[in-house]
Amino acid sequence: MSERDLLTVGEALVSLRSSGPLAAGGPLTMHLAGAESNVAIGLARLGHRAAWAGRVSDDELGEFVLRQLRAEGVDTTDVRRDPQRPPGVMFLERRTADVSRVRYLRAGSAGAALDVDDLRAPLAAGARLLHLSGITPALSDSARTAVAWAVRTAAESGIPVSLDVNYRAGLWSREDARATLTPLAGYAAVVIASTDELDLVTEAGADERDAAADLVRRGVSTVLVKLGADGARAWTADGVEHVPAVPVTAVDTVGAGDAFTAGYLSGHLDGLGLTDRLRRAAALGAFAVAGHGDWEGLPRRDELSLITGSAAGTTLR
């Protein structure tokens, strides 16, 4: 049996953050970003054995990505260093107190060159869960083929698959996304989406109830719908369950969906019931929006009660 609780597959990015408009210049700070690596870090911080597989550039920026992941306890054994391609880079500017904008330099990146051969060893090593997002298959034809192969191989091997739709309009059209993600969702045990993403894994124009019902009919055990400040809903064969968001002062919403996913998958790995899985997911989402960075504010296991068990403005001494 594999020692890994979670295997994630995707592209990790170097994120350069600015506190003001990029056009005005000013200092940038370097961070690690990427939907799947965010989830891996969230699980690792809670004490789970998480691994991330993909490609990174064979330079200082690729080394930065690996050092960040390793420092957070994420297994990078199966990461491939690519000497021919550059790293994926994103620029994030804080345009106003409430609005941030992202610019990407990721075309032709090492991560976008992911292929099936990169995933044979990590899939063969096994894991209790495989997690992917809809971002990776949008990066290139080879990445799309690799994700489809990984999802099928995991499902056929008895490894439950978690799929976060995570639609990025800058990478592909809704029609292209639906053509790729709808068949992939049929292999998933858990599908995660916001309300406006659900019809990318089912019939175009389907509302939430119909989309969830279709996915459950196709074998998906749980359909998680992220509702932002309104919390989340989980649809299963037994019905629907809603949990409210944990009230916090939001300072940075980047990475909140990945934190939510990490919390839910952690609860699954711990054998929690659906309600408690959703509560943990909501708690991690609250940690994410209450701090700066994609994953930097995520809790350790002994910190889970800090938000849910402490009044606003509390100083723990």
Tab-separated table of C-alpha atoms in Angstrom:
chain	number	residue	atom	x	y	z
A	1	MET	CA	0.000	0.000	0.000
A	2	SER	CA	1.278	3.498	-0.832
A	3	GLU	CA	2.535	5.683	1.969
A	4	ARG	CA	1.100	8.725	0.192
A	5	ASP	CA	-2.231	10.129	1.249
A	6	LEU	CA	-2.508	12.519	-1.676
A	7	LEU	CA	-0.932	12.863	-5.097
A	8	THR	CA	-1.449	16.141	-6.932
A	9	VAL	CA	-0.503	16.856	-10.542
A	10	GLY	CA	-0.190	20.250	-12.198
A	11	GLU	CA	1.937	23.324	-12.855
A	12	ALA	CA	3.601	25.252	-10.052
A	13	LEU	CA	4.258	28.906	-10.814
A	14	VAL	CA	6.629	31.561	-9.580
A	15	SER	CA	4.356	34.382	-8.426
A	16	LEU	CA	5.718	37.934	-8.378
A	17	ARG	CA	3.480	40.133	-6.272
A	18	SER	CA	3.167	43.909	-6.284
A	19	SER	CA	1.329	45.993	-3.711
A	20	GLY	CA	0.376	48.526	-6.387
A	21	PRO	CA	-0.035	48.897	-10.163
A	22	LEU	CA	2.584	47.023	-12.142
A	23	ALA	CA	2.790	49.857	-14.675
A	24	ALA	CA	4.025	52.197	-11.947
A	25	GLY	CA	6.946	49.936	-11.079
A	26	GLY	CA	8.007	49.245	-7.537
A	27	PRO	CA	9.152	46.226	-5.560
A	28	LEU	CA	8.004	42.694	-6.290
A	29	THR	CA	8.048	39.793	-3.831
A	30	MET	CA	8.517	36.201	-5.001
A	31	HIS	CA	6.125	33.427	-3.954
A	32	LEU	CA	5.067	29.939	-4.990
A	33	ALA	CA	1.669	29.601	-6.659
A	34	GLY	CA	-0.366	26.922	-8.404
A	35	ALA	CA	-3.735	25.366	-7.658
A	36	GLU	CA	-2.492	21.808	-7.156
A	37	SER	CA	0.609	22.763	-5.183
A	38	ASN	CA	-1.585	24.946	-2.949
A	39	VAL	CA	-3.728	21.900	-2.178
A	40	ALA	CA	-0.659	19.745	-1.515
A	41	ILE	CA	0.703	22.301	0.950
A	42	GLY	CA	-2.660	22.589	2.682
A	43	LEU	CA	-2.757	18.822	3.223
A	44	ALA	CA	0.893	18.647	4.303
A	45	ARG	CA	0.371	21.359	6.913
A	46	LEU	CA	-2.412	19.263	8.409
A	47	GLY	CA	-0.051	16.308	8.743
A	48	HIS	CA	-1.020	14.333	5.646
A	49	ARG	CA	1.539	12.751	3.331
A	50	ALA	CA	1.156	14.827	0.176
A	51	ALA	CA	3.116	14.582	-3.077
A	52	TRP	CA	3.199	16.904	-6.072
A	53	ALA	CA	4.175	15.736	-9.564
A	54	GLY	CA	4.950	17.863	-12.596
A	55	ARG	CA	7.763	19.606	-14.423
A	56	VAL	CA	9.836	22.591	-13.298
A	57	SER	CA	12.547	24.521	-15.086
A	58	ASP	CA	16.126	23.455	-14.489
A	59	ASP	CA	17.268	26.830	-13.168
A	60	GLU	CA	17.142	28.962	-10.032
A	61	LEU	CA	13.396	29.546	-10.320
A	62	GLY	CA	12.731	25.843	-10.649
A	63	GLU	CA	14.894	25.296	-7.595
A	64	PHE	CA	12.858	27.941	-5.750
A	65	VAL	CA	9.655	26.017	-6.491
A	66	LEU	CA	11.134	22.771	-5.195
A	67	ARG	CA	12.626	24.373	-2.082
A	68	GLN	CA	9.272	25.920	-1.175
A	69	LEU	CA	7.429	22.633	-1.605
A	70	ARG	CA	10.010	20.632	0.320
A	71	ALA	CA	10.056	23.177	3.124
A	72	GLU	CA	6.322	22.611	3.522
A	73	GLY	CA	6.747	18.835	3.693
A	74	VAL	CA	5.466	18.071	0.195
A	75	ASP	CA	7.079	15.066	-1.507
A	76	THR	CA	8.706	16.120	-4.800
A	77	THR	CA	10.363	12.779	-5.601
A	78	ASP	CA	8.668	12.503	-8.987
A	79	VAL	CA	9.188	16.066	-10.201
A	80	ARG	CA	11.037	16.325	-13.525
A	81	ARG	CA	13.591	19.094	-14.144
A	82	ASP	CA	13.292	20.391	-17.722
A	83	PRO	CA	16.437	22.107	-19.047
A	84	GLN	CA	14.789	23.144	-22.318
A	85	ARG	CA	11.875	25.220	-21.036
A	86	PRO	CA	11.411	28.283	-18.811
A	87	PRO	CA	9.433	28.442	-15.577
A	88	GLY	CA	5.820	29.531	-15.521
A	89	VAL	CA	5.562	33.021	-14.027
A	90	MET	CA	2.596	35.057	-12.874
A	91	PHE	CA	2.473	38.712	-11.872
A	92	LEU	CA	-0.159	39.716	-9.327
A	93	GLU	CA	-0.895	43.379	-8.731
A	94	ARG	CA	-3.034	44.756	-5.925
A	95	ARG	CA	-4.949	47.249	-8.064
A	96	THR	CA	-7.296	48.456	-5.313
A	97	ALA	CA	-8.051	47.304	-1.783
A	98	ASP	CA	-10.692	44.967	-3.228
A	99	VAL	CA	-9.380	44.089	-6.698
A	100	SER	CA	-6.243	42.208	-7.747
A	101	ARG	CA	-5.206	41.414	-11.316
A	102	VAL	CA	-3.025	38.621	-12.664
A	103	ARG	CA	-0.784	38.486	-15.722
A	104	TYR	CA	0.779	35.193	-16.838
A	105	LEU	CA	3.996	34.265	-18.641
A	106	ARG	CA	3.424	30.535	-18.945
A	107	ALA	CA	3.206	29.705	-22.669
A	108	GLY	CA	5.800	27.058	-23.457
A	109	SER	CA	6.733	26.648	-19.813
A	110	ALA	CA	8.182	23.507	-18.279
A	111	GLY	CA	4.907	22.836	-16.493
A	112	ALA	CA	2.914	23.134	-19.703
A	113	ALA	CA	5.052	20.395	-21.278
A	114	LEU	CA	3.719	17.777	-18.846
A	115	ASP	CA	3.174	14.430	-20.570
A	116	VAL	CA	2.074	10.888	-19.752
A	117	ASP	CA	5.612	9.667	-19.100
A	118	ASP	CA	5.949	12.245	-16.304
A	119	LEU	CA	3.060	10.579	-14.459
A	120	ARG	CA	3.728	6.864	-14.877
A	121	ALA	CA	6.000	6.543	-11.834
A	122	PRO	CA	3.916	8.649	-9.408
A	123	LEU	CA	0.707	6.833	-10.378
A	124	ALA	CA	2.416	3.466	-10.068
A	125	ALA	CA	3.557	4.434	-6.560
A	126	GLY	CA	-0.104	4.920	-5.649
A	127	ALA	CA	-1.903	7.213	-3.234
A	128	ARG	CA	-5.124	7.275	-1.255
A	129	LEU	CA	-6.364	10.179	-3.404
A	130	LEU	CA	-5.438	11.823	-6.701
A	131	HIS	CA	-6.233	15.524	-7.076
A	132	LEU	CA	-6.195	17.526	-10.312
A	133	SER	CA	-7.717	20.736	-11.598
A	134	GLY	CA	-9.114	21.952	-14.891
A	135	ILE	CA	-6.175	24.330	-15.235
A	136	THR	CA	-3.620	21.680	-16.222
A	137	PRO	CA	-5.401	20.230	-19.286
A	138	ALA	CA	-5.820	23.776	-20.588
A	139	LEU	CA	-2.054	24.324	-20.777
A	140	SER	CA	-1.184	22.166	-23.806
A	141	ASP	CA	-2.196	19.125	-25.822
A	142	SER	CA	0.343	16.939	-24.010
A	143	ALA	CA	-0.871	18.125	-20.614
A	144	ARG	CA	-4.477	17.424	-21.642
A	145	THR	CA	-3.540	13.899	-22.690
A	146	ALA	CA	-1.562	13.358	-19.485
A	147	VAL	CA	-4.440	14.451	-17.260
A	148	ALA	CA	-6.919	12.228	-19.092
A	149	TRP	CA	-4.532	9.281	-18.772
A	150	ALA	CA	-3.953	9.943	-15.059
A	151	VAL	CA	-7.658	10.186	-14.269
A	152	ARG	CA	-8.488	6.968	-16.114
A	153	THR	CA	-5.508	5.094	-14.678
A	154	ALA	CA	-6.280	6.175	-11.122
A	155	ALA	CA	-9.953	5.262	-11.402
A	156	GLU	CA	-9.140	1.864	-12.897
A	157	SER	CA	-6.611	1.262	-10.090
A	158	GLY	CA	-9.140	2.074	-7.370
A	159	ILE	CA	-7.642	5.464	-6.459
A	160	PRO	CA	-10.431	8.026	-5.881
A	161	VAL	CA	-10.070	11.132	-8.034
A	162	SER	CA	-10.785	14.694	-6.934
A	163	LEU	CA	-11.361	17.176	-9.782
A	164	ASP	CA	-11.588	20.933	-9.234
A	165	VAL	CA	-13.006	22.593	-12.349
A	166	ASN	CA	-11.016	25.812	-11.714
A	167	TYR	CA	-11.928	27.405	-15.048
A	168	ARG	CA	-9.502	30.022	-16.415
A	169	ALA	CA	-10.969	32.029	-19.292
A	170	GLY	CA	-7.500	33.218	-20.301
A	171	LEU	CA	-6.435	29.653	-21.077
A	172	TRP	CA	-9.371	28.260	-23.080
A	173	SER	CA	-12.985	28.813	-24.048
A	174	ARG	CA	-15.911	27.415	-22.114
A	175	GLU	CA	-16.726	25.169	-25.073
A	176	ASP	CA	-13.231	23.680	-25.140
A	177	ALA	CA	-13.240	23.299	-21.372
A	178	ARG	CA	-16.587	21.495	-21.434
A	179	ALA	CA	-15.452	19.129	-24.186
A	180	THR	CA	-12.452	18.087	-22.086
A	181	LEU	CA	-13.748	18.258	-18.516
A	182	THR	CA	-17.180	16.659	-18.925
A	183	PRO	CA	-15.778	13.195	-19.749
A	184	LEU	CA	-13.062	13.552	-17.080
A	185	ALA	CA	-15.675	14.257	-14.419
A	186	GLY	CA	-17.177	10.836	-15.006
A	187	TYR	CA	-14.045	9.264	-13.498
A	188	ALA	CA	-14.066	11.475	-10.407
A	189	ALA	CA	-15.303	10.625	-6.930
A	190	VAL	CA	-15.381	14.309	-5.968
A	191	VAL	CA	-16.079	17.233	-8.306
A	192	ILE	CA	-15.510	20.766	-7.014
A	193	ALA	CA	-16.844	23.850	-8.772
A	194	SER	CA	-18.306	27.289	-8.271
A	195	THR	CA	-21.881	27.781	-9.454
A	196	ASP	CA	-20.771	29.275	-12.775
A	197	GLU	CA	-18.428	26.339	-13.461
A	198	LEU	CA	-20.857	23.455	-13.018
A	199	ASP	CA	-22.082	23.431	-16.597
A	200	LEU	CA	-18.484	22.844	-17.725
A	201	VAL	CA	-18.727	19.257	-16.471
A	202	THR	CA	-22.250	18.546	-17.652
A	203	GLU	CA	-24.788	19.883	-20.158
A	204	ALA	CA	-24.360	23.515	-21.211
A	205	GLY	CA	-26.761	25.796	-19.371
A	206	ALA	CA	-27.646	23.260	-16.658
A	207	ASP	CA	-28.529	24.799	-13.300
A	208	GLU	CA	-26.909	23.666	-10.068
A	209	ARG	CA	-29.491	21.054	-9.134
A	210	ASP	CA	-29.604	19.461	-12.582
A	211	ALA	CA	-25.818	19.540	-12.970
A	212	ALA	CA	-25.284	17.908	-9.591
A	213	ALA	CA	-27.937	15.276	-10.275
A	214	ASP	CA	-26.313	14.439	-13.616
A	215	LEU	CA	-22.871	14.073	-12.048
A	216	VAL	CA	-24.198	11.839	-9.269
A	217	ARG	CA	-25.964	9.671	-11.866
A	218	ARG	CA	-22.629	9.311	-13.658
A	219	GLY	CA	-20.946	7.979	-10.523
A	220	VAL	CA	-19.603	11.076	-8.769
A	221	SER	CA	-19.970	10.538	-5.014
A	222	THR	CA	-19.896	14.198	-3.960
A	223	VAL	CA	-20.393	17.429	-5.885
A	224	LEU	CA	-19.005	20.381	-3.935
A	225	VAL	CA	-20.280	23.824	-4.894
A	226	LYS	CA	-18.245	26.771	-3.620
A	227	LEU	CA	-20.408	29.765	-2.733
A	228	GLY	CA	-17.795	32.231	-1.478
A	229	ALA	CA	-19.110	34.290	1.422
A	230	ASP	CA	-22.259	32.123	1.466
A	231	GLY	CA	-20.315	28.959	2.312
A	232	ALA	CA	-20.688	25.764	0.294
A	233	ARG	CA	-23.122	23.033	-0.702
A	234	ALA	CA	-22.462	19.323	-1.100
A	235	TRP	CA	-24.693	17.211	-3.337
A	236	THR	CA	-24.716	13.428	-2.908
A	237	ALA	CA	-27.089	10.583	-3.672
A	238	ASP	CA	-28.642	11.274	-0.249
A	239	GLY	CA	-29.478	14.907	-0.993
A	240	VAL	CA	-27.866	18.282	-0.399
A	241	GLU	CA	-26.108	19.801	2.599
A	242	HIS	CA	-25.088	23.416	3.160
A	243	VAL	CA	-22.507	24.913	5.514
A	244	PRO	CA	-22.033	28.651	6.032
A	245	ALA	CA	-18.714	30.389	5.592
A	246	VAL	CA	-16.678	31.122	8.703
A	247	PRO	CA	-16.942	34.901	9.292
A	248	VAL	CA	-13.535	36.589	9.061
A	249	THR	CA	-12.084	39.850	7.802
A	250	ALA	CA	-11.045	39.074	4.234
A	251	VAL	CA	-7.746	40.583	3.089
A	252	ASP	CA	-6.781	38.353	0.137
A	253	THR	CA	-9.085	35.897	-1.632
A	254	VAL	CA	-6.401	34.322	-3.845
A	255	GLY	CA	-6.082	30.624	-3.024
A	256	ALA	CA	-9.340	30.411	-1.073
A	257	GLY	CA	-10.810	27.728	-3.321
A	258	ASP	CA	-7.678	25.606	-3.091
A	259	ALA	CA	-7.723	25.940	0.703
A	260	PHE	CA	-11.371	24.851	0.746
A	261	THR	CA	-10.450	21.801	-1.323
A	262	ALA	CA	-7.533	20.951	0.963
A	263	GLY	CA	-9.799	21.125	3.996
A	264	TYR	CA	-12.406	18.873	2.437
A	265	LEU	CA	-9.872	16.277	1.296
A	266	SER	CA	-8.218	16.344	4.729
A	267	GLY	CA	-11.556	15.559	6.317
A	268	HIS	CA	-12.074	12.732	3.842
A	269	LEU	CA	-8.655	11.255	4.640
A	270	ASP	CA	-9.423	11.525	8.365
A	271	GLY	CA	-12.685	9.631	7.903
A	272	LEU	CA	-14.933	12.527	8.920
A	273	GLY	CA	-18.600	12.616	8.008
A	274	LEU	CA	-19.830	14.951	5.292
A	275	THR	CA	-20.813	17.783	7.646
A	276	ASP	CA	-17.466	17.804	9.408
A	277	ARG	CA	-15.588	17.614	6.109
A	278	LEU	CA	-17.468	20.694	4.931
A	279	ARG	CA	-16.781	22.511	8.189
A	280	ARG	CA	-13.058	21.835	7.876
A	281	ALA	CA	-13.173	23.015	4.272
A	282	ALA	CA	-14.904	26.243	5.341
A	283	ALA	CA	-12.352	26.761	8.114
A	284	LEU	CA	-9.405	26.457	5.716
A	285	GLY	CA	-11.100	28.786	3.259
A	286	ALA	CA	-11.438	31.323	6.073
A	287	PHE	CA	-7.750	31.004	6.960
A	288	ALA	CA	-6.866	31.619	3.308
A	289	VAL	CA	-8.877	34.825	2.879
A	290	ALA	CA	-7.882	36.186	6.301
A	291	GLY	CA	-4.173	36.225	5.369
A	292	HIS	CA	-2.012	37.254	2.441
A	293	GLY	CA	-0.673	34.783	-0.098
A	294	ASP	CA	-1.949	31.706	-1.897
A	295	TRP	CA	-1.145	29.307	0.957
A	296	GLU	CA	1.052	31.088	3.496
A	297	GLY	CA	-1.752	31.585	6.022
A	298	LEU	CA	-2.988	27.988	6.015
A	299	PRO	CA	-3.090	26.320	9.439
A	300	ARG	CA	-1.236	23.467	11.056
A	301	ARG	CA	-3.471	20.837	12.591
A	302	ASP	CA	-3.195	22.303	16.100
A	303	GLU	CA	-4.293	25.691	14.718
A	304	LEU	CA	-7.606	24.598	13.211
A	305	SER	CA	-9.602	26.040	16.110
A	306	LEU	CA	-7.930	29.471	15.941
A	307	ILE	CA	-10.594	30.890	13.622
A	308	THR	CA	-13.612	28.849	14.629
A	309	GLY	CA	-12.919	29.012	18.369
A	310	SER	CA	-11.640	32.563	18.879
A	311	ALA	CA	-13.484	35.873	18.865
A	312	ALA	CA	-12.529	38.553	16.360
A	313	GLY	CA	-9.584	40.636	17.515
A	314	THR	CA	-8.358	37.964	19.930
A	315	THR	CA	-4.676	37.922	20.906
A	316	LEU	CA	-3.600	34.530	22.182
A	317	ARG	CA	-0.977	34.883	24.924
